[in-house]
Coordinates of C-alpha atoms in Angstrom, one line a residue:
P1 CA -8.7 10.8 -27.8
C2 CA -10.7 8.4 -25.7
A3 CA -14.3 9.2 -24.8
D4 CA -14.7 11.7 -22.0
A5 CA -11.0 12.6 -22.1
Q6 CA -10.4 16.3 -21.6
A7 CA -6.7 16.0 -22.2
E8 CA -4.5 13.6 -24.2
P9 CA -4.6 10.4 -22.2
P10 CA -1.3 9.0 -21.1
R11 CA 0.0 6.0 -23.1
L12 CA 1.0 3.8 -20.2
A13 CA 2.9 0.8 -21.3
F14 CA 2.7 -2.4 -19.2
N15 CA 5.9 -4.1 -20.2
R16 CA 8.0 -2.1 -17.7
F17 CA 8.0 -1.1 -14.0
Y18 CA 7.4 2.5 -12.9
T19 CA 9.5 4.4 -10.3
Y20 CA 7.7 6.5 -7.6
E21 CA 8.2 9.6 -9.7
E22 CA 6.9 8.0 -12.8
T23 CA 3.9 6.5 -11.0
T24 CA 3.1 9.9 -9.6
A25 CA 3.3 11.5 -13.0
A26 CA 1.1 8.7 -14.5
L27 CA -1.5 9.3 -11.9
Q28 CA -1.5 13.0 -12.4
A29 CA -1.7 12.5 -16.2
L30 CA -4.7 10.2 -15.8
E31 CA -6.5 12.7 -13.6
R32 CA -5.9 15.5 -16.2
A33 CA -7.3 13.3 -19.0
W34 CA -10.4 12.3 -17.1
P35 CA -11.1 14.9 -14.4
R36 CA -14.8 14.2 -14.2
H37 CA -14.3 10.6 -13.1
L38 CA -10.9 10.7 -11.4
K39 CA -9.8 12.6 -8.3
L40 CA -6.2 12.3 -7.1
A41 CA -5.4 13.2 -3.5
T42 CA -2.6 12.5 -1.0
I43 CA -3.8 11.0 2.3
G44 CA -0.5 11.3 4.1
K45 CA 3.3 11.2 3.8
S46 CA 5.7 8.3 4.1
V47 CA 8.6 8.3 6.6
E48 CA 10.8 10.1 3.9
G49 CA 8.1 12.5 2.9
R50 CA 6.7 10.9 -0.2
D51 CA 3.0 11.2 -1.0
L52 CA 0.5 8.4 -0.4
W53 CA -1.6 8.9 -3.5
V54 CA -5.2 7.7 -3.6
M55 CA -7.2 7.8 -6.8
T56 CA -11.0 8.0 -6.3
I57 CA -12.9 6.8 -9.3
Q58 CA -16.7 7.2 -9.8
N59 CA -19.3 8.9 -11.9
P60 CA -20.4 12.0 -9.9
D61 CA -23.5 12.3 -12.0
S62 CA -25.0 9.1 -10.6
G63 CA -25.0 10.2 -7.0
P64 CA -22.9 11.2 -4.1
E65 CA -19.7 9.2 -3.5
A66 CA -20.7 8.2 0.1
T67 CA -24.0 6.6 -1.1
K68 CA -22.3 4.0 -3.3
P69 CA -20.6 0.7 -2.4
A70 CA -16.8 1.1 -2.7
M71 CA -13.9 -1.1 -3.5
Y72 CA -10.5 -0.3 -2.0
I73 CA -7.4 -1.5 -3.8
D74 CA -3.8 -1.1 -2.8
A75 CA -0.3 -2.4 -3.6
N76 CA 3.4 -2.4 -2.8
I77 CA 3.2 -2.6 1.0
H78 CA 6.5 -4.3 0.7
G79 CA 9.1 -2.2 -1.1
N80 CA 10.4 -5.0 -3.3
E81 CA 6.9 -6.2 -4.4
L82 CA 6.6 -3.9 -7.4
Q83 CA 4.1 -5.2 -9.9
G84 CA 0.9 -4.5 -7.8
T85 CA 1.5 -0.8 -8.6
E86 CA 1.3 -1.6 -12.3
V87 CA -1.9 -3.5 -11.7
C88 CA -3.4 -0.5 -10.0
L89 CA -2.4 1.8 -12.9
Y90 CA -3.7 -0.7 -15.4
T91 CA -7.1 -0.9 -13.6
I92 CA -7.5 2.9 -13.6
Q93 CA -6.6 3.2 -17.3
Y94 CA -8.8 0.2 -18.2
L95 CA -11.9 1.7 -16.5
M96 CA -11.4 5.0 -18.2
E97 CA -10.7 3.8 -21.7
N98 CA -13.6 1.4 -21.7
Q99 CA -16.3 3.5 -20.0
T100 CA -18.2 4.0 -23.2
K101 CA -17.2 0.7 -24.9
L102 CA -18.2 -1.9 -22.3
P103 CA -21.6 -1.7 -20.5
R104 CA -20.2 -3.6 -17.5
V105 CA -17.5 -0.8 -17.0
K106 CA -20.2 1.9 -17.3
E107 CA -22.3 0.1 -14.7
L108 CA -19.3 -0.2 -12.4
L109 CA -18.5 3.5 -12.7
D110 CA -22.2 4.5 -12.2
E111 CA -22.9 2.2 -9.2
R112 CA -19.5 1.8 -7.5
V113 CA -16.7 3.9 -6.1
F114 CA -13.0 2.8 -6.3
Y115 CA -10.3 4.0 -4.0
I116 CA -6.9 2.9 -5.5
L117 CA -3.6 3.4 -3.6
P118 CA -0.8 2.1 -5.9
M119 CA 2.1 2.6 -3.5
V120 CA 1.6 1.9 0.2
N121 CA 5.3 1.9 0.7
P122 CA 6.8 4.5 -1.7
D123 CA 10.0 4.7 0.3
G124 CA 10.6 1.0 -0.1
R125 CA 9.8 1.2 -3.8
A126 CA 12.2 4.1 -4.3
W127 CA 14.9 2.2 -2.4
W128 CA 14.4 -0.9 -4.5
F129 CA 15.0 1.0 -7.7
Q130 CA 17.9 3.2 -6.3
G131 CA 19.8 1.0 -3.9
P132 CA 21.6 -2.3 -3.9
N133 CA 19.0 -5.0 -3.5
T134 CA 18.1 -8.6 -4.1
A135 CA 14.7 -9.9 -5.2
S136 CA 13.7 -10.0 -1.6
S137 CA 14.9 -6.7 -0.3
S138 CA 13.9 -4.3 0.9
R139 CA 10.4 -5.3 2.1
S140 CA 10.6 -2.6 4.8
G141 CA 10.0 1.1 4.7
K142 CA 12.7 3.5 5.7
K143 CA 12.1 4.3 9.3
P144 CA 15.6 3.6 10.9
V145 CA 15.6 0.4 13.1
D146 CA 18.5 -1.0 15.2
D147 CA 18.1 -4.6 13.9
D148 CA 21.3 -5.9 15.6
G149 CA 20.9 -4.2 19.0
D150 CA 24.2 -2.4 18.9
G151 CA 22.8 1.1 19.4
L152 CA 23.3 2.0 15.7
F153 CA 20.7 2.2 13.0
D154 CA 20.7 0.9 9.5
E155 CA 24.6 0.8 9.5
D156 CA 25.2 -2.5 7.9
G157 CA 23.2 -3.3 4.8
L158 CA 23.9 -4.9 1.5
D159 CA 26.9 -3.7 -0.6
D160 CA 27.3 -3.7 -4.3
L161 CA 31.0 -4.7 -4.3
D162 CA 31.6 -4.3 -8.0
S163 CA 29.1 -1.5 -8.7
D164 CA 27.2 -3.4 -11.3
G165 CA 23.9 -2.5 -9.9
E166 CA 23.2 -6.0 -8.6
V167 CA 23.6 -7.7 -5.2
L168 CA 24.6 -11.3 -6.0
G169 CA 25.8 -14.3 -4.1
M170 CA 29.4 -14.4 -2.8
W171 CA 31.2 -17.7 -3.5
K172 CA 34.8 -18.6 -2.7
K173 CA 36.9 -21.5 -4.2
D174 CA 37.6 -24.1 -1.5
P175 CA 38.6 -27.8 -2.2
N176 CA 36.6 -28.8 0.8
G177 CA 33.6 -26.7 0.0
A178 CA 30.0 -27.8 0.2
F179 CA 29.0 -26.8 -3.3
R180 CA 30.0 -27.8 -6.8
P181 CA 28.8 -27.1 -10.4
T182 CA 26.1 -29.5 -11.6
S183 CA 26.6 -31.7 -14.5
A184 CA 23.4 -30.5 -16.1
D185 CA 24.4 -26.9 -16.1
P186 CA 27.8 -25.8 -14.7
R187 CA 26.4 -22.3 -13.9
I188 CA 24.3 -23.9 -11.1
L189 CA 26.1 -24.8 -7.9
E190 CA 24.6 -27.7 -6.0
R191 CA 25.2 -28.9 -2.5
V192 CA 27.4 -32.1 -2.3
R193 CA 26.3 -35.2 -0.6
P194 CA 27.8 -36.2 2.8
G195 CA 31.4 -37.5 2.4
E196 CA 31.9 -35.8 -1.0
K197 CA 34.1 -32.7 -1.6
G198 CA 32.9 -29.6 -3.4
E199 CA 34.7 -26.7 -5.0
Y200 CA 33.0 -23.6 -3.4
I201 CA 31.7 -22.3 -0.1
F202 CA 28.8 -19.8 0.0
L203 CA 29.5 -16.6 1.9
G204 CA 26.0 -15.0 1.7
Q205 CA 24.8 -12.0 -0.4
E206 CA 27.2 -9.3 -1.4
G207 CA 28.3 -7.2 1.5
I208 CA 31.0 -6.3 4.0
D209 CA 31.2 -5.8 7.7
N210 CA 30.5 -2.1 7.7
D211 CA 30.3 -1.7 11.5
G212 CA 33.1 -4.1 12.6
D213 CA 30.9 -6.4 14.6
G214 CA 31.9 -9.6 12.8
R215 CA 28.6 -9.8 10.9
I216 CA 27.6 -8.9 7.4
N217 CA 24.4 -7.3 6.1
E218 CA 22.7 -7.7 9.5
D219 CA 21.3 -4.1 9.8
G220 CA 20.1 -2.7 6.5
P221 CA 17.6 0.1 5.9
G222 CA 14.4 -0.2 8.0
G223 CA 13.8 -3.6 9.4
Y224 CA 10.0 -3.8 10.0
D225 CA 7.0 -5.1 8.1
M226 CA 4.1 -2.8 7.4
N227 CA 1.9 -5.9 6.9
R228 CA 2.3 -6.8 10.6
N229 CA 1.5 -3.4 11.9
W230 CA -2.4 -3.5 11.8
P231 CA -4.6 -3.6 14.9
R232 CA -6.2 -7.0 14.4
D233 CA -4.3 -9.7 16.5
W234 CA -1.2 -7.5 16.6
Q235 CA 1.7 -9.1 18.5
P236 CA 5.0 -7.4 19.6
E237 CA 8.5 -8.6 18.8
P238 CA 9.6 -11.3 19.0
L239 CA 6.2 -13.0 18.8
Q240 CA 5.7 -11.3 15.4
N241 CA 8.8 -10.3 13.5
G242 CA 8.6 -6.8 12.0
A243 CA 5.5 -5.8 14.0
G244 CA 6.6 -2.2 14.8
D245 CA 6.3 -0.4 18.1
Y246 CA 2.5 -0.7 18.4
P247 CA -0.4 -1.0 15.9
L248 CA -0.5 1.8 13.3
S249 CA 2.8 3.1 14.6
L250 CA 4.0 3.9 11.1
P251 CA 2.8 7.0 9.2
E252 CA 1.8 5.0 6.2
T253 CA -0.3 2.4 8.0
R254 CA -2.0 5.1 10.2
A255 CA -2.9 7.2 7.1
I256 CA -4.4 4.3 5.3
A257 CA -6.4 3.2 8.4
E258 CA -7.8 6.7 8.8
H259 CA -8.7 6.8 5.1
I260 CA -10.6 3.5 5.3
L261 CA -12.3 4.3 8.6
A262 CA -13.4 7.6 7.0
H263 CA -15.1 5.7 4.2
P264 CA -17.6 3.2 5.7
N265 CA -19.0 2.6 2.3
I266 CA -15.9 0.4 1.5
A267 CA -17.4 -3.1 1.1
G268 CA -14.5 -4.8 -0.7
V269 CA -10.7 -4.8 -0.2
Q270 CA -7.9 -6.1 -2.5
A271 CA -4.2 -5.9 -1.6
Y272 CA -1.6 -6.8 -4.2
H273 CA 1.6 -8.5 -3.2
N274 CA 3.9 -10.3 -5.6
A275 CA 5.0 -13.9 -5.4
G276 CA 3.4 -17.3 -5.2
G277 CA 0.3 -17.2 -7.3
M278 CA -2.2 -17.0 -4.4
I279 CA -5.6 -15.6 -3.6
L280 CA -5.4 -15.3 0.2
R281 CA -7.9 -14.7 2.9
G282 CA -7.8 -14.9 6.7
P283 CA -7.7 -15.9 9.4
G284 CA -4.0 -15.3 9.9
D285 CA -3.8 -17.5 13.1
Q286 CA -5.5 -20.8 13.7
S287 CA -6.3 -19.8 17.3
L288 CA -8.8 -17.2 16.0
G289 CA -11.1 -19.9 14.6
E290 CA -12.9 -20.0 11.3
Y291 CA -15.0 -17.3 9.9
P292 CA -18.8 -17.4 10.1
G293 CA -20.3 -20.0 7.7
D294 CA -22.3 -17.4 5.7
D295 CA -19.2 -15.3 5.1
V296 CA -17.1 -18.4 4.2
R297 CA -19.6 -19.2 1.4
V298 CA -19.2 -15.7 0.0
Y299 CA -15.4 -16.0 0.2
D300 CA -15.5 -19.4 -1.5
E301 CA -17.5 -18.2 -4.4
L302 CA -15.3 -15.2 -4.9
G303 CA -12.0 -17.1 -4.4
Q304 CA -13.0 -20.1 -6.6
T305 CA -14.0 -17.7 -9.4
G306 CA -10.6 -16.1 -8.9
E307 CA -8.9 -19.5 -9.5
F308 CA -10.8 -19.7 -12.8
V309 CA -9.8 -16.2 -13.9
L310 CA -6.2 -16.7 -12.6
P311 CA -5.4 -20.2 -13.8
F312 CA -2.0 -20.4 -12.0
Y313 CA -3.3 -19.2 -8.7
R314 CA -4.7 -21.0 -5.6
Y315 CA -7.4 -19.8 -3.3
M316 CA -5.9 -20.2 0.2
I317 CA -6.3 -19.5 3.9
L318 CA -3.4 -17.7 5.4
W319 CA -2.7 -19.7 8.6
R320 CA -3.6 -23.1 7.1
D321 CA -2.1 -22.9 3.6
L322 CA 0.8 -20.4 4.0
Y323 CA 1.9 -19.2 7.5
T324 CA 0.7 -17.5 10.6
V325 CA 0.3 -13.7 10.3
H326 CA -0.3 -11.4 13.3
G327 CA -1.4 -7.8 12.6
G328 CA -2.0 -8.4 8.9
F329 CA -3.9 -5.9 6.8
I330 CA -6.7 -8.1 5.4
N331 CA -7.2 -9.6 8.8
W332 CA -7.9 -6.2 10.1
T333 CA -10.2 -5.1 7.3
Y334 CA -12.3 -8.2 7.5
E335 CA -12.2 -9.2 11.2
D336 CA -12.4 -5.7 12.7
L337 CA -14.3 -3.8 9.9
G338 CA -16.4 -6.6 8.3
I339 CA -15.1 -6.1 4.8
F340 CA -14.6 -9.0 2.4
S341 CA -10.8 -8.8 1.7
F342 CA -8.2 -10.6 -0.4
T343 CA -4.5 -10.5 -0.8
N344 CA -3.2 -11.6 -4.2
E345 CA 0.3 -12.9 -4.6
L346 CA 0.8 -11.9 -8.2
W347 CA 3.5 -14.0 -9.8
N348 CA 3.7 -17.8 -10.2
T349 CA 6.6 -19.4 -12.1
G350 CA 4.0 -21.7 -13.8
Q351 CA 3.1 -18.7 -15.9
Y352 CA 6.6 -18.8 -17.3
R353 CA 5.9 -22.2 -18.8
G354 CA 2.3 -21.5 -19.7
R355 CA 1.0 -24.6 -17.9
V356 CA -1.4 -24.9 -15.1
R357 CA 0.0 -25.7 -11.6
E358 CA -1.0 -29.4 -11.9
D359 CA 1.6 -29.8 -14.6
L360 CA 4.5 -28.2 -12.7
S361 CA 5.6 -30.8 -10.3
G362 CA 9.3 -30.5 -9.8
F363 CA 9.7 -27.3 -11.8
D364 CA 12.2 -25.0 -10.2
R365 CA 13.5 -21.8 -11.8
S366 CA 16.9 -22.4 -10.3
S367 CA 17.0 -25.9 -11.9
A368 CA 18.7 -26.7 -15.2
E369 CA 15.2 -26.7 -16.9
G370 CA 14.4 -23.4 -15.3
M371 CA 17.7 -21.9 -16.5
R372 CA 16.9 -23.1 -20.0
W373 CA 13.6 -21.2 -19.9
D374 CA 15.4 -18.1 -18.8
D375 CA 18.0 -18.6 -21.5
L376 CA 15.5 -19.0 -24.3
L377 CA 12.9 -16.5 -23.3
E378 CA 15.1 -13.8 -21.9
L379 CA 18.4 -14.5 -23.6
E380 CA 20.4 -15.2 -20.4
H381 CA 19.5 -11.8 -18.9
Q382 CA 18.3 -12.9 -15.5
F383 CA 21.3 -14.9 -14.4
V384 CA 24.8 -13.5 -13.8
K385 CA 27.5 -16.1 -14.3
L386 CA 30.2 -16.3 -11.6
K387 CA 32.7 -13.5 -12.1
P388 CA 35.9 -12.7 -10.0
A389 CA 35.8 -10.0 -7.4
K390 CA 37.8 -8.8 -4.4
H391 CA 36.5 -8.7 -0.8
P392 CA 38.3 -6.9 2.1
L393 CA 37.9 -9.9 4.4
Y394 CA 37.5 -12.9 2.1
G395 CA 40.1 -11.9 -0.5
D396 CA 39.5 -13.4 -4.0
I397 CA 35.9 -14.5 -4.4
H398 CA 33.3 -14.9 -7.2
L399 CA 30.0 -13.1 -7.5
G400 CA 27.0 -14.7 -9.3
G401 CA 23.3 -15.5 -9.2
Y402 CA 20.0 -14.2 -10.2
R403 CA 19.3 -10.5 -10.6
K404 CA 16.8 -8.6 -8.4
T405 CA 14.3 -8.6 -11.2
S406 CA 14.2 -12.4 -11.2
G407 CA 12.0 -14.8 -9.2
R408 CA 9.5 -12.5 -7.6
L409 CA 8.7 -10.3 -10.6
P410 CA 7.2 -11.5 -13.9
P411 CA 9.3 -11.2 -17.0
L412 CA 8.3 -8.0 -18.7
F413 CA 6.7 -9.7 -21.7
L414 CA 4.2 -11.3 -19.3
L415 CA 3.5 -8.3 -17.1
E416 CA 0.5 -6.9 -19.0
E417 CA -1.4 -10.3 -18.9
L418 CA -0.7 -10.4 -15.2
C419 CA -2.1 -6.9 -14.8
H420 CA -5.2 -7.7 -16.9
R421 CA -6.2 -10.9 -15.2
N422 CA -5.8 -9.5 -11.7
A423 CA -7.6 -6.3 -12.6
M424 CA -10.5 -8.4 -13.9
F425 CA -10.7 -10.4 -10.7
T426 CA -10.9 -7.2 -8.7
L427 CA -13.5 -5.7 -11.0
Y428 CA -15.5 -9.0 -10.6
H429 CA -15.2 -8.5 -6.8
A430 CA -16.4 -4.9 -7.2
Y431 CA -19.3 -6.1 -9.3
E432 CA -20.4 -8.6 -6.6
L433 CA -20.5 -5.9 -3.9
P434 CA -24.1 -5.6 -2.6
R435 CA -26.7 -4.2 -5.0
V436 CA -29.9 -3.7 -3.0
R437 CA -33.1 -2.5 -4.7
F438 CA -36.8 -2.4 -3.9
R439 CA -38.4 -5.4 -5.5
S440 CA -41.8 -4.3 -4.4
V441 CA -43.6 -1.8 -2.1
A442 CA -47.2 -3.0 -1.7
V443 CA -50.1 -1.4 0.1
E444 CA -52.9 -3.6 1.6
K445 CA -56.0 -2.4 3.4
V446 CA -56.4 -3.7 7.0
S447 CA -59.3 -1.5 8.2
D448 CA -60.8 1.8 7.3
E449 CA -58.0 3.6 9.2
T450 CA -55.0 1.2 8.8
H451 CA -53.0 -0.4 6.0
Y452 CA -50.1 -2.7 5.6
V453 CA -47.1 -1.4 3.7
T454 CA -45.1 -4.5 2.8
V455 CA -41.6 -3.9 1.4
T456 CA -39.3 -6.5 -0.2
L457 CA -35.6 -5.6 -0.5
E458 CA -33.6 -7.7 -2.9
N459 CA -29.8 -8.0 -3.3
S460 CA -28.8 -9.3 -6.7
R461 CA -25.1 -9.8 -5.9
T462 CA -23.0 -12.3 -4.0
I463 CA -21.9 -10.1 -1.1
P464 CA -24.4 -9.3 1.6
S465 CA -25.1 -5.7 2.6
R466 CA -23.7 -6.6 6.0
S467 CA -21.2 -9.4 6.6
A468 CA -22.0 -12.1 9.2
I469 CA -19.0 -11.1 11.2
A470 CA -20.1 -7.5 11.3
A471 CA -23.5 -8.5 12.5
A472 CA -22.2 -10.8 15.1
R473 CA -19.6 -8.3 16.5
G474 CA -21.7 -5.2 16.1
I475 CA -19.3 -3.7 13.6
G476 CA -20.5 -0.5 12.0
Q477 CA -24.2 0.5 11.7
P478 CA -26.9 -2.0 10.7
D479 CA -29.0 -1.3 7.6
L480 CA -32.0 0.8 8.2
L481 CA -35.4 0.9 6.5
E482 CA -37.4 4.0 7.3
L483 CA -41.0 4.9 6.5
T484 CA -42.0 8.5 6.4
G485 CA -45.1 10.5 5.4
A486 CA -46.6 13.8 6.6
S487 CA -50.0 12.3 7.4
L488 CA -48.9 8.7 8.2
Q489 CA -48.3 7.1 11.6
V490 CA -46.5 3.8 11.9
L491 CA -48.3 1.7 14.6
A492 CA -46.2 -1.5 14.3
A493 CA -43.5 -2.9 12.1
G494 CA -41.1 -5.8 11.8
R495 CA -39.6 -8.4 9.6
L496 CA -41.9 -11.0 8.1
R497 CA -40.9 -14.5 9.2
D498 CA -43.5 -16.0 6.9
K499 CA -45.1 -13.6 4.3
F500 CA -47.8 -16.1 3.5
R501 CA -49.0 -16.4 7.1
G502 CA -48.1 -12.8 8.0
A503 CA -45.9 -13.8 11.0
L504 CA -44.1 -10.7 12.1
E505 CA -40.9 -10.2 14.1
R506 CA -42.3 -7.1 15.7
V507 CA -40.0 -4.3 16.9
R508 CA -40.8 -2.5 20.1
A509 CA -39.0 0.8 19.7
E510 CA -39.2 3.2 16.7
P511 CA -41.4 1.0 14.4
A512 CA -41.0 3.6 11.6
R513 CA -37.2 2.8 11.6
L514 CA -36.5 -0.8 11.1
R515 CA -32.9 -1.9 11.9
L516 CA -31.7 -4.8 9.7
E517 CA -29.0 -6.3 11.9
S518 CA -28.1 -9.0 9.4
G519 CA -28.6 -6.8 6.3
V520 CA -29.8 -8.2 3.0
P521 CA -28.2 -11.5 2.1
G522 CA -26.2 -12.0 -1.0
K523 CA -28.5 -13.2 -3.9
G524 CA -31.4 -13.0 -1.5
S525 CA -34.2 -10.8 -0.2
V526 CA -35.9 -9.7 3.0
D527 CA -39.6 -8.9 3.5
L528 CA -40.7 -6.2 6.0
R529 CA -44.1 -4.9 7.0
F530 CA -45.4 -1.7 8.5
L531 CA -48.8 -1.2 10.0
V532 CA -49.7 2.4 9.1
K533 CA -52.5 4.7 10.2
G534 CA -53.6 7.5 7.9
R535 CA -53.7 8.2 4.2
G536 CA -51.6 10.1 1.6
E537 CA -48.2 10.0 0.2
G538 CA -45.4 8.1 1.8
K539 CA -41.8 7.1 1.2
V540 CA -39.6 4.2 2.3
T541 CA -35.8 4.9 2.4
Y542 CA -33.2 2.1 2.7
R543 CA -29.8 3.1 4.0
S544 CA -26.8 0.8 4.3
E545 CA -23.1 1.6 5.0
K546 CA -22.0 -1.0 2.4
A547 CA -25.0 -1.0 0.0
G548 CA -25.8 2.7 -0.4
V549 CA -29.2 4.5 -0.3
Q550 CA -32.4 3.7 -2.1
E551 CA -35.9 5.3 -2.0
S552 CA -39.3 4.4 -3.1
S553 CA -42.6 6.3 -2.9
F554 CA -46.1 4.9 -2.4
T555 CA -49.7 6.2 -1.8
I556 CA -52.3 5.1 0.6
P557 CA -55.6 6.0 -1.0

């Protein structure tokens, strides 16, 4: 058994995807194996009553959970975006299996806390496995929504006409059609040029008119987007499609928001999505303006390192490089809570070829070249050739196209590498959370009755103890440095503007309790000075929501 394991550790394989039930069992087995470091709890229920599991990871022997910087990681906010759940499971297992093998892992467990929520949308995940779906459905959860405004809810979704477990494209032979087989690969139907005649018309994805309104597949399960339901810059329909009735109107988003708000030590956030090969940050809307320069420099260092670790990914800004998002999760966690936050889109088809993105111009998985990669690497599994079927309205048709496992999900033989690389990026993010320590606490005589106590706080990591946006907007509590001593009286105190000349930014109220509004900068330090009357033992205590608690003792002789 692995070190510290108190039960036989689960042998989780990462060449497959796990259902909700299997993920739950895996989390429970991990906790049984490593109960000292792992605590599994449910923070709420989904619309259909499934648990929202959160695994808390830390070393309880190194101090209370609330006094350590924390990393929050979640996945699967969209039901069809599966593989982030596997990355979460991989991260938990990797930390546990390597706690005695790798000093970096031991340090992370000693000095950090991880809150990992593998399934934000367990109902959507369950539906993707159980129901007829494409690669892009169903993003939504399962709260019924009247998408077509006919007074009925979820009454006309996708239909698996031939019960083969797939929802494919519907094609019908037509001598005046707009599509024809390509010469490079007759399985691929291409649109004809103006003036040319094709052989097929496209009728949409498999489905029938279940409610008799003349439309097909227009009102499937759910119909909202949990990643548009967060408080920051929330906009109602139709300004933001899928926004929900109001911010945090869904049980899943509200439970997660309450969990994050209850843990102000969370200093980093990672959300896993599934397609595009992106490392995304906000803003989600151009009108919100750019982030403070000091925070942008932190984001750039983290994001550019991510590009190195994830060679097929690009570090991107949501509104500028992708699209506008109102009410997005990472926009809320950074802009309203001051937490450095990323969304990773986990799969890039460039990984299929094993070449970096600069070498992929013109590569399309639906092209003849892309089909050849599928044929050779997955033995024609991902594409279903056209096959005859009957439709109650269209008569004789053909069904064909890519399976739901294609396009947005990695081939299973590449899943473990995807899990490892993304887990390592997130562990790097966690490592760069603030680590503030006392560099020095010096006592200097001023007079027979008074002394200076000069304190230097140093942050050895990239992320500051308080983000610039948090300082500017008054988010959370500022850092605090407090001097105490039974026989000591603080007469004056403040931050040293120039420690060589002794220029002091003196505070007027409570000089024994210095508020550090801007915190301690990443890879930087701050110098503070107390003018103290009296002699004897004293203590300085540093407290920070994001950087934890540190103490140091001194003596005035």
